[in-house]
Backbone as numpy.savetxt, mean C-alpha at the origin, in Angstrom:
# Nx Ny Nz CAx CAy CAz Cx Cy Cz
3.45 0.79 -16.36 3.84 0.14 -15.13 5.39 -0.09 -15.18
6.03 0.25 -14.14 7.46 0.03 -14.15 7.80 -1.42 -13.66
8.86 -1.87 -14.16 9.33 -3.24 -13.75 10.79 -3.12 -13.41
11.30 -4.21 -12.91 12.73 -4.22 -12.49 13.48 -5.29 -13.30
14.68 -4.94 -13.70 15.55 -5.93 -14.36 16.32 -6.62 -13.27
16.11 -7.91 -13.15 16.74 -8.66 -12.05 18.28 -8.51 -12.05
18.91 -8.54 -13.17 20.37 -8.47 -13.24 20.92 -7.11 -12.72
20.03 -6.11 -12.68 20.48 -4.79 -12.19 20.36 -4.61 -10.67
19.83 -5.60 -10.00 19.69 -5.53 -8.56 20.98 -5.98 -7.89
21.28 -5.33 -6.75 22.49 -5.75 -6.00 22.23 -7.09 -5.28
23.32 -7.76 -4.92 23.17 -8.96 -4.18 22.55 -10.09 -5.00
21.79 -10.91 -4.30 21.13 -12.07 -4.95 19.84 -11.59 -5.59
19.80 -11.39 -6.90 18.57 -10.87 -7.50 17.49 -11.94 -7.52
16.29 -11.56 -7.19 15.17 -12.49 -7.24 13.87 -11.67 -7.26
12.76 -12.27 -7.57 11.49 -11.49 -7.64 11.09 -10.82 -6.31
11.52 -11.36 -5.16 11.22 -10.68 -3.88 11.98 -9.34 -3.90
13.27 -9.34 -4.26 13.97 -8.10 -4.31 13.38 -7.08 -5.28
12.89 -7.59 -6.43 12.27 -6.75 -7.43 11.00 -6.17 -6.85
10.16 -6.95 -6.17 8.97 -6.40 -5.61 9.23 -5.34 -4.55
10.29 -5.60 -3.75 10.64 -4.63 -2.72 11.16 -3.32 -3.35
11.76 -3.41 -4.48 12.13 -2.18 -5.19 10.93 -1.32 -5.48
9.80 -1.94 -5.78 8.59 -1.21 -6.17 7.72 -0.84 -4.98
7.57 -1.69 -3.98 6.64 -1.45 -2.90 7.28 -1.58 -1.50
8.62 -1.68 -1.44 9.23 -1.97 -0.14 9.65 -0.70 0.65
9.48 0.47 0.11 9.85 1.64 0.90 8.86 1.86 2.01
9.35 2.50 3.06 8.54 2.80 4.23 7.26 3.52 3.80
6.16 3.18 4.32 4.84 3.72 4.12 4.12 3.17 2.90
4.88 2.58 1.92 4.19 2.16 0.65 3.06 1.20 0.92
3.30 0.14 1.63 2.23 -0.86 1.87 1.13 -0.33 2.74
1.43 0.63 3.64 0.39 1.25 4.45 -0.47 2.12 3.60
0.07 2.74 2.57 -0.75 3.47 1.60 -1.69 2.51 0.90
-1.14 1.42 0.45 -1.98 0.41 -0.25 -3.06 -0.06 0.72
-2.73 -0.30 2.00 -3.74 -0.69 2.96 -4.84 0.35 3.09
-4.51 1.61 3.20 -5.50 2.67 3.38 -6.39 2.81 2.14
-5.84 2.69 0.93 -6.67 2.76 -0.26 -7.57 1.55 -0.33
-7.04 0.37 0.04 -7.83 -0.84 0.00 -9.00 -0.73 1.00
-8.81 0.00 2.06 -9.86 0.18 3.07 -10.80 1.33 2.77
-10.58 2.04 1.61 -11.49 3.04 1.14 -11.06 4.46 1.28
-9.81 4.68 1.81 -9.32 6.09 1.86 -8.72 6.44 0.52
-9.46 7.21 -0.26 -8.92 7.52 -1.63 -8.39 8.97 -1.77
-8.69 9.78 -0.84 -8.22 11.17 -0.83 -6.90 11.30 -0.06
-6.06 12.20 -0.55 -4.74 12.38 0.08 -4.77 12.57 1.59
-5.64 13.45 2.02 -5.72 13.78 3.47 -6.13 12.57 4.32
-6.98 11.72 3.73 -7.41 10.48 4.41 -6.31 9.46 4.48
-5.53 9.43 3.43 -4.41 8.50 3.42 -3.37 8.94 4.42
-3.08 10.22 4.48 -2.15 10.75 5.48 -2.61 10.47 6.90
-3.91 10.73 7.15 -4.49 10.46 8.46 -4.42 8.97 8.89
-4.71 8.11 7.90 -4.73 6.65 8.19 -3.34 6.04 8.44
-2.31 6.62 7.79 -0.99 6.09 7.96 -0.25 6.75 9.10
-0.56 8.04 9.33 0.16 8.76 10.32 1.54 9.24 9.83
1.71 9.13 8.58 3.04 9.52 7.98 3.04 11.02 7.64
4.21 11.57 7.49 4.32 12.98 7.09 3.79 13.16 5.66
3.18 14.29 5.39 2.52 14.54 4.08 3.51 14.40 2.91
4.76 14.90 3.12 5.72 14.86 2.06 6.09 13.41 1.72
6.19 12.59 2.71 6.49 11.15 2.50 5.37 10.49 1.72
4.15 10.75 2.11 2.97 10.17 1.42 2.92 10.64 0.00
3.16 11.91 -0.22 3.22 12.44 -1.60 4.25 11.72 -2.47
5.45 11.57 -1.89 6.50 10.86 -2.62 6.16 9.42 -2.89
5.61 8.73 -1.89 5.25 7.34 -2.10 4.15 7.14 -3.11
3.13 8.03 -3.04 2.04 7.93 -3.98 2.56 8.08 -5.41
3.47 9.01 -5.64 4.09 9.19 -7.00 4.82 7.96 -7.41
5.58 7.33 -6.49 6.32 6.11 -6.78 5.37 4.97 -7.06
4.32 4.82 -6.28 3.35 3.76 -6.47 2.59 3.94 -7.77
2.35 5.18 -8.16 1.68 5.46 -9.43 2.62 5.13 -10.60
3.85 5.47 -10.45 4.87 5.14 -11.44 5.06 3.61 -11.59
4.87 2.90 -10.51 5.06 1.47 -10.48 3.79 0.75 -10.96
2.71 1.51 -11.22 1.49 0.93 -11.72 0.65 0.23 -10.62
0.91 0.64 -9.37 0.14 0.07 -8.27 -1.08 0.87 -7.91
-1.02 2.16 -8.12 -2.16 3.04 -7.93 -2.36 3.89 -9.16
-3.56 4.38 -9.34 -3.89 5.30 -10.41 -4.51 6.52 -9.71
-4.20 7.68 -10.24 -4.70 8.94 -9.70 -5.61 9.55 -10.73
-6.73 10.13 -10.24 -7.64 10.84 -11.13 -8.26 12.00 -10.42
-8.48 13.11 -11.11 -8.99 14.31 -10.50 -10.47 14.09 -10.05
-10.80 14.63 -8.89 -12.22 14.61 -8.42 -12.69 16.01 -8.22
-11.80 17.04 -8.28 -12.17 18.45 -8.07 -11.28 19.23 -8.99
-11.79 20.29 -9.64 -11.02 21.00 -10.60 -10.38 22.33 -10.09
-11.04 22.97 -9.11 -10.49 24.23 -8.64 -10.52 24.30 -7.11
-9.42 24.07 -6.42 -8.11 23.64 -6.93 -8.18 22.14 -7.32
-7.26 21.76 -8.18 -7.26 20.34 -8.59 -6.88 19.44 -7.44
-7.78 18.51 -7.21 -7.51 17.48 -6.19 -7.71 16.13 -6.81
-7.01 15.15 -6.24 -6.99 13.85 -6.89 -7.45 12.79 -5.87
-7.99 11.70 -6.42 -8.26 10.53 -5.61 -7.41 9.43 -6.16
-7.11 8.46 -5.34 -6.27 7.34 -5.65 -6.99 6.02 -5.52
-6.79 5.15 -6.51 -7.41 3.83 -6.57 -6.29 2.81 -6.83
-6.56 1.60 -6.36 -5.61 0.51 -6.67 -5.87 0.06 -8.10
-4.81 -0.27 -8.78 -4.89 -0.89 -10.09 -5.02 -2.41 -9.90
-5.09 -3.16 -10.94 -5.09 -4.66 -10.78 -3.83 -5.12 -10.05
-2.69 -4.43 -10.30 -1.46 -4.74 -9.68 -1.57 -4.40 -8.16
-2.21 -3.29 -7.84 -2.41 -2.97 -6.40 -3.30 -3.96 -5.74
-4.40 -4.31 -6.38 -5.34 -5.29 -5.84 -4.60 -6.67 -5.59
-3.60 -6.94 -6.41 -2.88 -8.18 -6.26 -2.04 -8.16 -4.97
-1.86 -7.01 -4.37 -1.14 -6.95 -3.12 -2.01 -7.30 -1.86
-3.28 -7.35 -2.06 -4.21 -7.62 -0.93 -3.81 -8.94 -0.26
-3.56 -10.04 -0.95 -3.12 -11.24 -0.21 -1.79 -11.07 0.53
-0.94 -10.16 0.03 0.31 -9.85 0.70 -0.02 -9.17 2.04
-0.92 -8.23 1.95 -1.36 -7.48 3.21 -2.01 -8.50 4.19
-2.77 -9.38 3.72 -3.31 -10.45 4.58 -2.24 -11.24 5.25
-1.24 -11.65 4.47 -0.13 -12.41 5.02 0.65 -11.58 6.07
0.90 -10.34 5.78 1.58 -9.48 6.75 0.73 -9.30 8.02
-0.57 -9.13 7.82 -1.46 -9.00 8.95 -1.39 -10.26 9.87
-1.44 -11.40 9.28 -1.39 -12.65 10.04 -0.05 -12.79 10.74
1.02 -12.50 10.02 2.38 -12.58 10.65 2.52 -11.54 11.73
2.03 -10.30 11.46 2.16 -9.28 12.50 1.41 -9.63 13.77
0.21 -10.16 13.62 -0.57 -10.53 14.83 0.19 -11.65 15.60
0.80 -12.57 14.92 1.48 -13.67 15.55 2.85 -13.35 16.10
3.59 -12.41 15.42 4.97 -12.21 15.77 5.39 -10.77 16.06
4.61 -9.82 15.73 4.98 -8.41 15.95 4.19 -7.66 16.98
3.04 -8.17 17.33 2.16 -7.53 18.28 2.02 -8.38 19.54
2.16 -7.72 20.66 2.09 -8.49 21.96 0.72 -9.18 22.06
0.74 -10.38 22.55 -0.44 -11.18 22.68 -1.51 -10.55 23.58
-1.08 -9.69 24.51 -2.04 -9.03 25.44 -2.39 -7.65 24.99
-1.95 -7.24 23.79 -2.35 -5.89 23.28 -3.84 -5.84 23.01
-4.57 -4.94 23.63 -6.03 -4.93 23.47 -6.46 -4.51 22.00
-5.63 -3.93 21.25 -5.92 -3.53 19.90 -5.60 -4.61 18.88
-5.03 -5.70 19.31 -4.49 -6.71 18.41 -5.62 -7.30 17.47
-6.83 -7.50 17.99 -7.87 -8.13 17.15 -8.77 -7.08 16.52
-8.49 -5.83 16.60 -9.36 -4.77 16.05 -9.35 -4.72 14.54
-9.19 -3.58 13.99 -9.24 -3.27 12.58 -8.42 -4.15 11.66
-8.74 -4.08 10.41 -7.94 -4.68 9.34 -7.91 -6.16 9.38
-9.08 -6.77 9.57 -9.11 -8.21 9.65 -9.73 -8.88 8.42
-9.98 -8.13 7.36 -10.65 -8.76 6.23 -10.21 -8.22 4.87
-8.90 -8.13 4.66 -8.44 -7.65 3.36 -8.89 -8.53 2.23
-8.86 -9.85 2.40 -9.29 -10.75 1.34 -10.73 -10.56 0.97
-11.56 -10.15 1.96 -12.98 -9.89 1.72 -13.13 -8.61 0.90
-12.26 -7.66 1.13 -12.29 -6.40 0.36 -12.17 -6.71 -1.15
-11.18 -7.53 -1.48 -11.00 -7.83 -2.90 -12.24 -8.57 -3.47
-12.79 -9.45 -2.72 -13.98 -10.16 -3.18 -15.19 -9.26 -3.40
-15.24 -8.19 -2.67 -16.45 -7.33 -2.76 -16.27 -6.22 -3.84
-15.16 -6.15 -4.49 -14.98 -5.14 -5.55 -15.54 -5.60 -6.86
């Protein structure tokens, strides 16, 4: 698992900045969301995020290097991998819950019909594993 040396960060170094170094790039937390929701294959993660394939591939490598996800082969010819959250990745579930709550309150219009739909139980996902 990679970590960050606080003194090497620009500006005011703190654990928030260190966390964002590891999971703050665009698409990273959406990848964690998709895996937490059960999308373990690359194509399912791409479909769930709507991100370009090359971006998802790059973020998955970075998340694996950071110890947030682990990759294991599920098919040998051609080799295909599935992705699972590590304990470190599971520890992000409360962060996703907090972002979900904040997003509903501050980022999504109150009259948006999709506001109350999907992704309402991340904390329950962790409890059921």
